[in-house]
PDB file of N, CA and C in Angstrom:
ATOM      1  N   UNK A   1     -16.946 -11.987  16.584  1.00 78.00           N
ATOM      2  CA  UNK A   1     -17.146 -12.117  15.154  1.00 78.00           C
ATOM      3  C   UNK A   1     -16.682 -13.500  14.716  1.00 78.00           C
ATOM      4  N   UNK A   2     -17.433 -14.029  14.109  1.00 86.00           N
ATOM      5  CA  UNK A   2     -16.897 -15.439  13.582  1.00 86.00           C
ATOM      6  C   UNK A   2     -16.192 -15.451  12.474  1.00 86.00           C
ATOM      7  N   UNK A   3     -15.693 -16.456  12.409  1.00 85.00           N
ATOM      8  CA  UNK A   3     -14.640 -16.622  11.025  1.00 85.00           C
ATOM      9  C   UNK A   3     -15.309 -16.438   9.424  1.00 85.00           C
ATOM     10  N   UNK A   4     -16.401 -17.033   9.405  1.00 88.00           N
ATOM     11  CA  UNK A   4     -16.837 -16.585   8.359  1.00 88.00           C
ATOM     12  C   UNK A   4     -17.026 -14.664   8.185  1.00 88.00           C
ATOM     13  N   UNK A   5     -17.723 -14.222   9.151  1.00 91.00           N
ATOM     14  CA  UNK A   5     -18.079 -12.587   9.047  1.00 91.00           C
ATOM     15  C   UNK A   5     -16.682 -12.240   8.954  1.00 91.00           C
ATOM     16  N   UNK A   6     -15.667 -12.402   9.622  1.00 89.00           N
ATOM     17  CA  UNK A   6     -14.447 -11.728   9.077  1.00 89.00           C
ATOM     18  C   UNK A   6     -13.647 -11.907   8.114  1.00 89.00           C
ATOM     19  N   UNK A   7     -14.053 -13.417   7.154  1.00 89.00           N
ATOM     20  CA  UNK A   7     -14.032 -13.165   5.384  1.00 89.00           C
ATOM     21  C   UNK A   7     -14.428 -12.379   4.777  1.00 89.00           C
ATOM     22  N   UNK A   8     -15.753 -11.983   5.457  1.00 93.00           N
ATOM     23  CA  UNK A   8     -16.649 -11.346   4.273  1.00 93.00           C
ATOM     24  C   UNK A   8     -16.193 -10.029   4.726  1.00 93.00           C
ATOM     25  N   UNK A   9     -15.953  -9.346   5.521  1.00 93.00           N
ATOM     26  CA  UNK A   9     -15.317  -8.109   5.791  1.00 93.00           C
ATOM     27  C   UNK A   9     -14.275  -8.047   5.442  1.00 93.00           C
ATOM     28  N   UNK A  10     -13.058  -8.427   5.221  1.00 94.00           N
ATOM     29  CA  UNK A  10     -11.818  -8.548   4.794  1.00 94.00           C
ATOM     30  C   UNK A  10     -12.288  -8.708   3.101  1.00 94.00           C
ATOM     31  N   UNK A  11     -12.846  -9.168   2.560  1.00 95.00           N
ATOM     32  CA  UNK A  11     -13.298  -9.223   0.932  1.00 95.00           C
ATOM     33  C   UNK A  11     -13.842  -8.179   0.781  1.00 95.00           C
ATOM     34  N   UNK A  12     -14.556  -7.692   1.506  1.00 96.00           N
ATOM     35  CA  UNK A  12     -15.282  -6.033   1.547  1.00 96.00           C
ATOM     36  C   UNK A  12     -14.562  -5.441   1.502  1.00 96.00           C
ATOM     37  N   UNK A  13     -13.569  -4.894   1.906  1.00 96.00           N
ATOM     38  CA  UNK A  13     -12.330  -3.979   2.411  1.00 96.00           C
ATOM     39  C   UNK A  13     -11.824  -4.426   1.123  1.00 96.00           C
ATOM     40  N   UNK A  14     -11.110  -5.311   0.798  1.00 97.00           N
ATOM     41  CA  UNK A  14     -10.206  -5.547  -0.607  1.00 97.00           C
ATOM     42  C   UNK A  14     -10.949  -5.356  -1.775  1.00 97.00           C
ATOM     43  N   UNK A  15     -12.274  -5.323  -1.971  1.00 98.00           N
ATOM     44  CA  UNK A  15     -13.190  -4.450  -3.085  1.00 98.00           C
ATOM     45  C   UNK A  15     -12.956  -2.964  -2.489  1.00 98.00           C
ATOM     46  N   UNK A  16     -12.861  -2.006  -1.587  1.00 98.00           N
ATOM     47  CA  UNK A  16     -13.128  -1.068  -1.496  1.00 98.00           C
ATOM     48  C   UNK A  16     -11.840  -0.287  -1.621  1.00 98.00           C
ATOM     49  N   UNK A  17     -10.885  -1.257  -1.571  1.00 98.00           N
ATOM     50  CA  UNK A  17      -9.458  -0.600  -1.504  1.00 98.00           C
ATOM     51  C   UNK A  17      -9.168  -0.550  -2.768  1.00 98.00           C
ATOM     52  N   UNK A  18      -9.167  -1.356  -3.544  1.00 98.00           N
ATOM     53  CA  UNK A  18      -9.167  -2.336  -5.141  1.00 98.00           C
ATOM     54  C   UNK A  18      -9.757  -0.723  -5.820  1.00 98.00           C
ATOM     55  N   UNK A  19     -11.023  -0.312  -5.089  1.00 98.00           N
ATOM     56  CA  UNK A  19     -11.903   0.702  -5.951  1.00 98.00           C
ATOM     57  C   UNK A  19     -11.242   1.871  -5.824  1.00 98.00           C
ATOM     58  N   UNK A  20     -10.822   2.205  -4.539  1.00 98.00           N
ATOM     59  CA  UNK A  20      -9.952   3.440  -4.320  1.00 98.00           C
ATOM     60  C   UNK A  20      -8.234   4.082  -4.860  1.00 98.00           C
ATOM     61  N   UNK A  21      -7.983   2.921  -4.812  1.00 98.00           N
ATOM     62  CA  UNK A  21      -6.645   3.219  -5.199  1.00 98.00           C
ATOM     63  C   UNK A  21      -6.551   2.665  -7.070  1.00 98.00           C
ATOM     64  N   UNK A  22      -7.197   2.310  -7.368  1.00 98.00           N
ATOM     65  CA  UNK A  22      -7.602   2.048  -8.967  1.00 98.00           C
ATOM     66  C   UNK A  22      -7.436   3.043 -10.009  1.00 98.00           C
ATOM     67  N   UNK A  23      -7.705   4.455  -9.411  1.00 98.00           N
ATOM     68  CA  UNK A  23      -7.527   5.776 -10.615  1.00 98.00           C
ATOM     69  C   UNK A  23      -5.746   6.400 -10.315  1.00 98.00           C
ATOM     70  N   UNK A  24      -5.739   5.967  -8.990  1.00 98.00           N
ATOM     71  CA  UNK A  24      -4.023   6.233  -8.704  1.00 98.00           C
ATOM     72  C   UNK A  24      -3.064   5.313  -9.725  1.00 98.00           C
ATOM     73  N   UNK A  25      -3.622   4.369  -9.459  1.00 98.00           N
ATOM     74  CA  UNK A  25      -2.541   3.701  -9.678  1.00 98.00           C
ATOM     75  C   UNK A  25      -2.659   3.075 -11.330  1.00 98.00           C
ATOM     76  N   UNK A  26      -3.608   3.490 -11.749  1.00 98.00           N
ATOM     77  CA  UNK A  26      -3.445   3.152 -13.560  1.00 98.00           C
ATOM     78  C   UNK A  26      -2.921   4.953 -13.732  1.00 98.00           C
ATOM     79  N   UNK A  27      -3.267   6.053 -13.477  1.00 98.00           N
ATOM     80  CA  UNK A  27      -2.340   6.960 -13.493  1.00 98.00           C
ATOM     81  C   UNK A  27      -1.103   6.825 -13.465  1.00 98.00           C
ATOM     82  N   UNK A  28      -0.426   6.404 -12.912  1.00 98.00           N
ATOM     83  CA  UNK A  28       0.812   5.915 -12.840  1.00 98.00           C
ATOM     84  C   UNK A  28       1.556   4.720 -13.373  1.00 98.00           C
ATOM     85  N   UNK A  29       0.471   3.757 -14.456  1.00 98.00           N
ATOM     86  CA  UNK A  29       0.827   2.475 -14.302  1.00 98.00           C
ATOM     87  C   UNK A  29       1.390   1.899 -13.594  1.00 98.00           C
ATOM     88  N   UNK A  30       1.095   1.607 -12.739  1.00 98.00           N
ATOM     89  CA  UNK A  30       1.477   0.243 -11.757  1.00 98.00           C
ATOM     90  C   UNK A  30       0.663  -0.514 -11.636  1.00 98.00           C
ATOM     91  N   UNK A  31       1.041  -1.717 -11.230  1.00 98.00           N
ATOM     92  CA  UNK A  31       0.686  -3.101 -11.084  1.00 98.00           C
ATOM     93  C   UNK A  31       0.110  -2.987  -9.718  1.00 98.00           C
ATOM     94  N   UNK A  32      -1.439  -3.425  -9.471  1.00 98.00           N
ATOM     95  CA  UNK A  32      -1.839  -2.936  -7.809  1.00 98.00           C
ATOM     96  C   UNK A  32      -2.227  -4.376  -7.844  1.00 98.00           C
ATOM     97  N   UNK A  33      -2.535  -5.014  -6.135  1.00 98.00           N
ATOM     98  CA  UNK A  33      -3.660  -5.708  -5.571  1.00 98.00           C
ATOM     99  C   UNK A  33      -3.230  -5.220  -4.156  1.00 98.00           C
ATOM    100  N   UNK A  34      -4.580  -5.885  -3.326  1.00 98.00           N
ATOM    101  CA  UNK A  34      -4.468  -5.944  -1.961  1.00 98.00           C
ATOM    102  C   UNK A  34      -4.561  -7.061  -1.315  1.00 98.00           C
ATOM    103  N   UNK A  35      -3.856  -7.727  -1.091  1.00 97.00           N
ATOM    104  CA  UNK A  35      -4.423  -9.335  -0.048  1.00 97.00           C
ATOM    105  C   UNK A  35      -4.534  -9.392   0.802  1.00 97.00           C
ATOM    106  N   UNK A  36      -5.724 -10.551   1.499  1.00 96.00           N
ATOM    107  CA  UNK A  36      -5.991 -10.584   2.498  1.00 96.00           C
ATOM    108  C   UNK A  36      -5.985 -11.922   2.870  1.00 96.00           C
ATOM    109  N   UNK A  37      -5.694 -12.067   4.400  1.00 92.00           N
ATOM    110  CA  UNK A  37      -5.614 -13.265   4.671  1.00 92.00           C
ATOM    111  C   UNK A  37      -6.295 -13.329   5.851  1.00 92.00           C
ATOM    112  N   UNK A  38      -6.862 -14.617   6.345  1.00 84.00           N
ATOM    113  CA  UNK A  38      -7.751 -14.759   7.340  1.00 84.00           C
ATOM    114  C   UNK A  38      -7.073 -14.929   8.612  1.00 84.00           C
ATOM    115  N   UNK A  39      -5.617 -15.460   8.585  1.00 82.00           N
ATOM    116  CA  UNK A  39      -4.648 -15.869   9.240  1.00 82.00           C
ATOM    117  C   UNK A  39      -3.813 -15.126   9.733  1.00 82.00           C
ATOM    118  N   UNK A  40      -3.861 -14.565  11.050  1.00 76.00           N
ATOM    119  CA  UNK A  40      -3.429 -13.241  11.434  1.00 76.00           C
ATOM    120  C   UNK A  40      -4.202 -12.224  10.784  1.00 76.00           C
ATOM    121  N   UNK A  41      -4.989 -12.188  10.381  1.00 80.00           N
ATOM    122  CA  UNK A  41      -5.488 -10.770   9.315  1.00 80.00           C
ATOM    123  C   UNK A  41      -4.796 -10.148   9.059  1.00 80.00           C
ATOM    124  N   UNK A  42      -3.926 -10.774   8.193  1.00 93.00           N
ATOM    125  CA  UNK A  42      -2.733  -9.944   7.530  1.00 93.00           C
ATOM    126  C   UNK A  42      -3.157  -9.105   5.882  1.00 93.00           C
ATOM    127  N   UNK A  43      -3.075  -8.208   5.772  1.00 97.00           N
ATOM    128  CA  UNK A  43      -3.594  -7.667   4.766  1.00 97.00           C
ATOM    129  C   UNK A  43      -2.282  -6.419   3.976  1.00 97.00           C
ATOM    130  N   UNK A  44      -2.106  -7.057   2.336  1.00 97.00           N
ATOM    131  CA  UNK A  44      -1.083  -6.629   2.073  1.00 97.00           C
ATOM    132  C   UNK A  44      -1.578  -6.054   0.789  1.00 97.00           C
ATOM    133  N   UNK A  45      -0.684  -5.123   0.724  1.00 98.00           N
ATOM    134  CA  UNK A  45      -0.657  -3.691  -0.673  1.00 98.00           C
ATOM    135  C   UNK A  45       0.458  -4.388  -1.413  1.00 98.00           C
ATOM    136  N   UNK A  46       0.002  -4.956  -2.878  1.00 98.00           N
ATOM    137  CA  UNK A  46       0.984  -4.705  -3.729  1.00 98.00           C
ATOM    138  C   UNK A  46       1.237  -3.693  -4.962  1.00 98.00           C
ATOM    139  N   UNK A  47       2.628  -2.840  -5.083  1.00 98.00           N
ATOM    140  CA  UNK A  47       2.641  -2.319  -6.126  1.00 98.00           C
ATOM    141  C   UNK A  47       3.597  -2.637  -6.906  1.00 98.00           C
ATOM    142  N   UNK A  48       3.339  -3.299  -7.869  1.00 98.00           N
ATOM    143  CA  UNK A  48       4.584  -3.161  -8.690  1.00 98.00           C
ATOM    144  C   UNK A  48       5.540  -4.394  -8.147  1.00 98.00           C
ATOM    145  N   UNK A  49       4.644  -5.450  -7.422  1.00 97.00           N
ATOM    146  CA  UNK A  49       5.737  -6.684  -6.665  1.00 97.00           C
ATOM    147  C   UNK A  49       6.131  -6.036  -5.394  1.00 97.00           C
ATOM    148  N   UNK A  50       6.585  -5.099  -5.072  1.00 98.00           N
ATOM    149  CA  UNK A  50       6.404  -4.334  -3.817  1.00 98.00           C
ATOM    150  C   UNK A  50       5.299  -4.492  -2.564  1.00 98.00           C
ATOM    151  N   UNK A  51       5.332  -5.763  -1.247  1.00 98.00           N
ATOM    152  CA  UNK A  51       4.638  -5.894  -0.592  1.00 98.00           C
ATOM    153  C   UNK A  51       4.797  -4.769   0.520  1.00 98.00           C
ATOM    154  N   UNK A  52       3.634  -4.213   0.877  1.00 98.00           N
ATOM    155  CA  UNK A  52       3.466  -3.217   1.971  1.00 98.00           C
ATOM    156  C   UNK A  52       2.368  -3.681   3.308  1.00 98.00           C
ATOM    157  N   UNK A  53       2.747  -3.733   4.219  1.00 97.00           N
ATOM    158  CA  UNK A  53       2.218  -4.375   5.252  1.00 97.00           C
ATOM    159  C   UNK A  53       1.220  -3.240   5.533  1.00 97.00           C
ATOM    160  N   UNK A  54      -0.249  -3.780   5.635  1.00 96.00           N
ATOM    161  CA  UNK A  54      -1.268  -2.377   5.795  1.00 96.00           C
ATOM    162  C   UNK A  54      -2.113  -3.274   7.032  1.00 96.00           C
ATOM    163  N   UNK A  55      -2.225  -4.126   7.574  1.00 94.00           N
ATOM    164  CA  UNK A  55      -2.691  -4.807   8.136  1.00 94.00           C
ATOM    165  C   UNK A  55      -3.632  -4.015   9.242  1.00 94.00           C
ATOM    166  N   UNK A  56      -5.316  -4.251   9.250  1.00 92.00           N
ATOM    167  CA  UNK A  56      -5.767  -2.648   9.985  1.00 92.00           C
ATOM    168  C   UNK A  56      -5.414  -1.307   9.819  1.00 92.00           C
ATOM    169  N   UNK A  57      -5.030  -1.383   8.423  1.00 96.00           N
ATOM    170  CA  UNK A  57      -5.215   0.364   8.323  1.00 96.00           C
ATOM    171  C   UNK A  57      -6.346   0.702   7.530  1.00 96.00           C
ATOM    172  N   UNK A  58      -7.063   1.767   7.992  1.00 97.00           N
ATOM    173  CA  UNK A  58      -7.829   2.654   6.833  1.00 97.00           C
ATOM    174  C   UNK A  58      -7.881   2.684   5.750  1.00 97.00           C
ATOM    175  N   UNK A  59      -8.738   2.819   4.971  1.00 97.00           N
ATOM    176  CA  UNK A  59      -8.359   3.035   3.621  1.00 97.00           C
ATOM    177  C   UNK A  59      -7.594   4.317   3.453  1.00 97.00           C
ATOM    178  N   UNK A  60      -8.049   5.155   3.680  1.00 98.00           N
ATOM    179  CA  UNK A  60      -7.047   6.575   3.540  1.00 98.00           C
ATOM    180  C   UNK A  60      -5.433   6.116   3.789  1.00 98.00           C
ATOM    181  N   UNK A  61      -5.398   5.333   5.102  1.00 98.00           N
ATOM    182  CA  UNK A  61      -4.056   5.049   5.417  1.00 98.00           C
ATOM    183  C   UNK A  61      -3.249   4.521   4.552  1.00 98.00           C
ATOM    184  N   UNK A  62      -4.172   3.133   3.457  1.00 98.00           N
ATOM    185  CA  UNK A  62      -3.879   2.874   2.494  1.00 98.00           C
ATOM    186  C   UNK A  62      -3.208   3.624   1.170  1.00 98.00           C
ATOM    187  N   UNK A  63      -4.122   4.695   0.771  1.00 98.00           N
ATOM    188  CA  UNK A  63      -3.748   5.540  -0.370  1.00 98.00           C
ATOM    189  C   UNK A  63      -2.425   5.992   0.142  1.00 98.00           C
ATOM    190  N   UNK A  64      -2.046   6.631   1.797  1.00 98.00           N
ATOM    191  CA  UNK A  64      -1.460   7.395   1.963  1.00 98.00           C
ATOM    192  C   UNK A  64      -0.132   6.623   1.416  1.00 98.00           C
ATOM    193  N   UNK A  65       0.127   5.169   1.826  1.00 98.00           N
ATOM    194  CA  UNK A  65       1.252   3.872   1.330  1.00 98.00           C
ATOM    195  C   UNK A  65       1.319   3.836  -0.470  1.00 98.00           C
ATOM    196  N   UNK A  66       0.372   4.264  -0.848  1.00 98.00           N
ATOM    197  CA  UNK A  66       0.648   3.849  -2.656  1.00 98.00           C
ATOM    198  C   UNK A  66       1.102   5.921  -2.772  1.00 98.00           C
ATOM    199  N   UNK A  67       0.702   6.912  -1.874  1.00 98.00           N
ATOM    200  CA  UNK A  67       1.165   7.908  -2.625  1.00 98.00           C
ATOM    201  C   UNK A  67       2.699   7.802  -2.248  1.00 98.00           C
ATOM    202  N   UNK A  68       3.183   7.414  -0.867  1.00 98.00           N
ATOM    203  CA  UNK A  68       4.292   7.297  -0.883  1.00 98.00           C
ATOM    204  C   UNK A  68       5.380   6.299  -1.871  1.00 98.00           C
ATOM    205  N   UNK A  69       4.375   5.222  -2.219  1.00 98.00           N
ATOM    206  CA  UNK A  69       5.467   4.355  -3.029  1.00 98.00           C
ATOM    207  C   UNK A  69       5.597   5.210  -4.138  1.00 98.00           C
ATOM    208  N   UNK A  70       4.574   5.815  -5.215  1.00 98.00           N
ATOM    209  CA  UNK A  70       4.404   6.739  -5.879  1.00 98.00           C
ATOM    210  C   UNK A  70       5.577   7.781  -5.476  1.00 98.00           C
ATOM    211  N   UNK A  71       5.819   8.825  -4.504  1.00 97.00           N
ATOM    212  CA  UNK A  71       7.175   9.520  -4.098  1.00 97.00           C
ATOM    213  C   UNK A  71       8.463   8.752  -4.163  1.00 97.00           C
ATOM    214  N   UNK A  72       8.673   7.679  -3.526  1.00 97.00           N
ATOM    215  CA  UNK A  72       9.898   7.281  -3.552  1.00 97.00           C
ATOM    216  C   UNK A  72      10.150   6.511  -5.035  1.00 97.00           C
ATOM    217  N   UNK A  73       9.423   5.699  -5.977  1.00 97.00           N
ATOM    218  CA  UNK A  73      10.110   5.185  -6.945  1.00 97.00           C
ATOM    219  C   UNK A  73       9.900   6.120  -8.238  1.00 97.00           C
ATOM    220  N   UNK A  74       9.095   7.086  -7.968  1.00 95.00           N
ATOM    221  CA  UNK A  74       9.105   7.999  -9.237  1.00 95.00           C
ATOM    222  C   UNK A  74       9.374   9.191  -8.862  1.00 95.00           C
ATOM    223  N   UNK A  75       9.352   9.820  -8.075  1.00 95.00           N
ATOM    224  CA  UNK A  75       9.889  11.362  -7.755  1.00 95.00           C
ATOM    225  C   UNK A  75      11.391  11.269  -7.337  1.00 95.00           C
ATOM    226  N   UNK A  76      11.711  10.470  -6.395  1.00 95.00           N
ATOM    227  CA  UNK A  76      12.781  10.663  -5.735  1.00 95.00           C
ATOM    228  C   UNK A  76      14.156   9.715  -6.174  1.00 95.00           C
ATOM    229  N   UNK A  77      13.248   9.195  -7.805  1.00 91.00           N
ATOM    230  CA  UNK A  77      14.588   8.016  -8.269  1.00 91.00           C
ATOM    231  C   UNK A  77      15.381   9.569  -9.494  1.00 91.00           C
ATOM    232  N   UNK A  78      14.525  10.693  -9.665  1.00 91.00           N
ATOM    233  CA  UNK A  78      15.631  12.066 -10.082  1.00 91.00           C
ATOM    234  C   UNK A  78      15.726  13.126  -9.646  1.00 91.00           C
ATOM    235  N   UNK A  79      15.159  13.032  -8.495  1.00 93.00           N
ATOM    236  CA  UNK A  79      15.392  14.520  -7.869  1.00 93.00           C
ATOM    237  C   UNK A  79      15.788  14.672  -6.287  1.00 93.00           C
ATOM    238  N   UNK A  80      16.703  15.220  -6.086  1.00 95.00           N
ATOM    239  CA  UNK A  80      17.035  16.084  -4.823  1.00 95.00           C
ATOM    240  C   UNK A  80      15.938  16.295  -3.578  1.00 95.00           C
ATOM    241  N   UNK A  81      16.135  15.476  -3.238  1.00 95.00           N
ATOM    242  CA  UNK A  81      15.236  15.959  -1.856  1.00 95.00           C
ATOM    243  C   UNK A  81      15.685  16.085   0.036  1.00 95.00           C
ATOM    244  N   UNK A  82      16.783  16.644  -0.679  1.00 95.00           N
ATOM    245  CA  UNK A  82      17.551  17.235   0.946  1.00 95.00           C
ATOM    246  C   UNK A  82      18.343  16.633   1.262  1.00 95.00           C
ATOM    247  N   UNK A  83      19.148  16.722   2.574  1.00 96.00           N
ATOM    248  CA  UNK A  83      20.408  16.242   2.864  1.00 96.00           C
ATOM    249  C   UNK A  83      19.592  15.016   3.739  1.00 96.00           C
ATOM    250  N   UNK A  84      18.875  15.012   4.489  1.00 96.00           N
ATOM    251  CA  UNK A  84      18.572  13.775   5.076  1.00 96.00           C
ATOM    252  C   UNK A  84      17.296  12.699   4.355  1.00 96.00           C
ATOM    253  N   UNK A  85      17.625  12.514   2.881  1.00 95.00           N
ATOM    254  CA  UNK A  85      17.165  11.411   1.832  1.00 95.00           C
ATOM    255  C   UNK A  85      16.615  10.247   2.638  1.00 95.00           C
ATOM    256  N   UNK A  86      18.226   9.838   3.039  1.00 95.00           N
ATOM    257  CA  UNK A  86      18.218   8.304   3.871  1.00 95.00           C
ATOM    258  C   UNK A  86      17.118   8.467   4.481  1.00 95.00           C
ATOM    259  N   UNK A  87      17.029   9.105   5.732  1.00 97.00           N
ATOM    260  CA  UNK A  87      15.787   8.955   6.813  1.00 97.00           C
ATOM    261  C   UNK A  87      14.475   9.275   6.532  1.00 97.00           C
ATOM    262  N   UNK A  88      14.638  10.026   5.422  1.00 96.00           N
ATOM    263  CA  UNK A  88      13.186  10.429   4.741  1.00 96.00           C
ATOM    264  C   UNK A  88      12.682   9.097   4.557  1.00 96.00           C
ATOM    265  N   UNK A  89      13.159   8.626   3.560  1.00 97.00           N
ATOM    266  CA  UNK A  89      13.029   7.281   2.760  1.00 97.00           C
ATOM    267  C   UNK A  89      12.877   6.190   3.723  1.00 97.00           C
ATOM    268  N   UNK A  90      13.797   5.963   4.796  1.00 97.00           N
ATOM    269  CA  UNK A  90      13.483   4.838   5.664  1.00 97.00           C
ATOM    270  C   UNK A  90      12.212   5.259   6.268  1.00 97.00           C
ATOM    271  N   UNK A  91      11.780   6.014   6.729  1.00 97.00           N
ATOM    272  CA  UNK A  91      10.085   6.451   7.094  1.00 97.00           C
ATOM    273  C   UNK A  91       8.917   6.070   6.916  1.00 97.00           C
ATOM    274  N   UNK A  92       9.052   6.505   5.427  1.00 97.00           N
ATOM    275  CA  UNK A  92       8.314   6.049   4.095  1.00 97.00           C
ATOM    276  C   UNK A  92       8.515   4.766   4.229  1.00 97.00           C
ATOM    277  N   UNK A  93       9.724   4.013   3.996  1.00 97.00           N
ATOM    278  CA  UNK A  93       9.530   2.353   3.681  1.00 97.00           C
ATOM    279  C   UNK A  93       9.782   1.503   4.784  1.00 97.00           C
ATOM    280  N   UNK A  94       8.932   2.245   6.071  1.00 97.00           N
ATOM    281  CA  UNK A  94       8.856   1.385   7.148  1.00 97.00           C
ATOM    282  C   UNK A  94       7.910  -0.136   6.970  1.00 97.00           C
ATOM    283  N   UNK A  95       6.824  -0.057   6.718  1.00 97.00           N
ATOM    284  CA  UNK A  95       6.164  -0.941   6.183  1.00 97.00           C
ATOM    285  C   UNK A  95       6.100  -1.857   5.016  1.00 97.00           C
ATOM    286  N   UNK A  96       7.364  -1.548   4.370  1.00 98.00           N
ATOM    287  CA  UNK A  96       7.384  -2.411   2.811  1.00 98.00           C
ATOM    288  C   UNK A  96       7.819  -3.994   3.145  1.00 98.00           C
ATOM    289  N   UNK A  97       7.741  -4.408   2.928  1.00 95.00           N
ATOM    290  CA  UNK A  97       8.061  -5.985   3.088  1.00 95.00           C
ATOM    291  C   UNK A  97       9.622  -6.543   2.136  1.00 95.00           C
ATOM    292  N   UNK A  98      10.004  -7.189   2.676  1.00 81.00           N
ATOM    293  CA  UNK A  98      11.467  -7.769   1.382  1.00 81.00           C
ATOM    294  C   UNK A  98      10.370  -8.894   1.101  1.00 81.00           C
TER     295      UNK A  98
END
């Protein structure tokens, strides 16, 4: 695949992700994009300033990263969710970026 075809696929993918996660995430107000870069094909989820490393994932795989950010900064910033929180949570925010 040449460099150009894997712009235009990587811009494809960031319209299709852009389209999918769009009713989630104004539900929730948050702040979304997805970037992509040609360089490493690094491809990143933002929510809310929150970078999430999605680099080759699915779109599904995608949603599955905004329902979790969705769990951890709005469900789990007031409620109880078991004695092992910590490891839950580190799970979930294996992929988040500082």
């Amino acid at each position: 695949m040449s460099k150009e075809e894997m712009i235009k696929e990587l811009e494809k993918k960031r319209i299709e992700v852009l389209k999918e996660i769009k009713p989630i995430c104004e539900a929730f107000n948050l702040e979304y994009d997805y970037i992509v870069s040609i360089e490493g094909q690094k491809e990143t989820l933002v929510l809310n300033g929150q970078k999430i490393g999605c680099s080759c994932n699915s779109i599904s795989a995608i949603i599955d990263e905004v329902i979790g950010y969705i769990f951890v900064k709005i469900y789990c910033k007031d409620n109880y969710i078991g004695p092992f929180r910590t490891q839950t949570l580190n799970v979930i925010k294996k992929y988040w970026l500082n």
